[in-house]
């Protein structure tokens, strides 16, 4: 009986740990689409976009999000490095959907808090906050 419980616990641990390692790639088009959905989603039905949420409006108008350093057509300096590492419970919600939905938005919000001009996404968790020269 103890051996069966130990084997079951071991199997559960292996499944739990392996479920968090399933992210193979994240499509950049999906990232951009989810960012636009997040920006243009209003929390109150029937309200005009940006009429009630000034933080969203401020972030959308002043922070540019780039997925590659070559997309930035101006000189810039890096003001901060950041990362978005969400709390993941692999059985309930895997990492990939959460990153696809929130990575660009979280990076843009952090850049706006630092009064920066943009964000460059380096990989699935890390980003650089930039200011234009």
PDB file of C-alpha atoms in Angstrom, residues 7 75 91:
ATOM      1  CA  UNK A   7       4.501   5.621  -6.856  1.00  0.00           C
ATOM      2  CA  UNK A  75      18.306  55.934 -31.312  1.00  0.00           C
ATOM      3  CA  UNK A  91      -2.784  21.637 -14.348  1.00  0.00           C
TER       4      UNK A  91
END
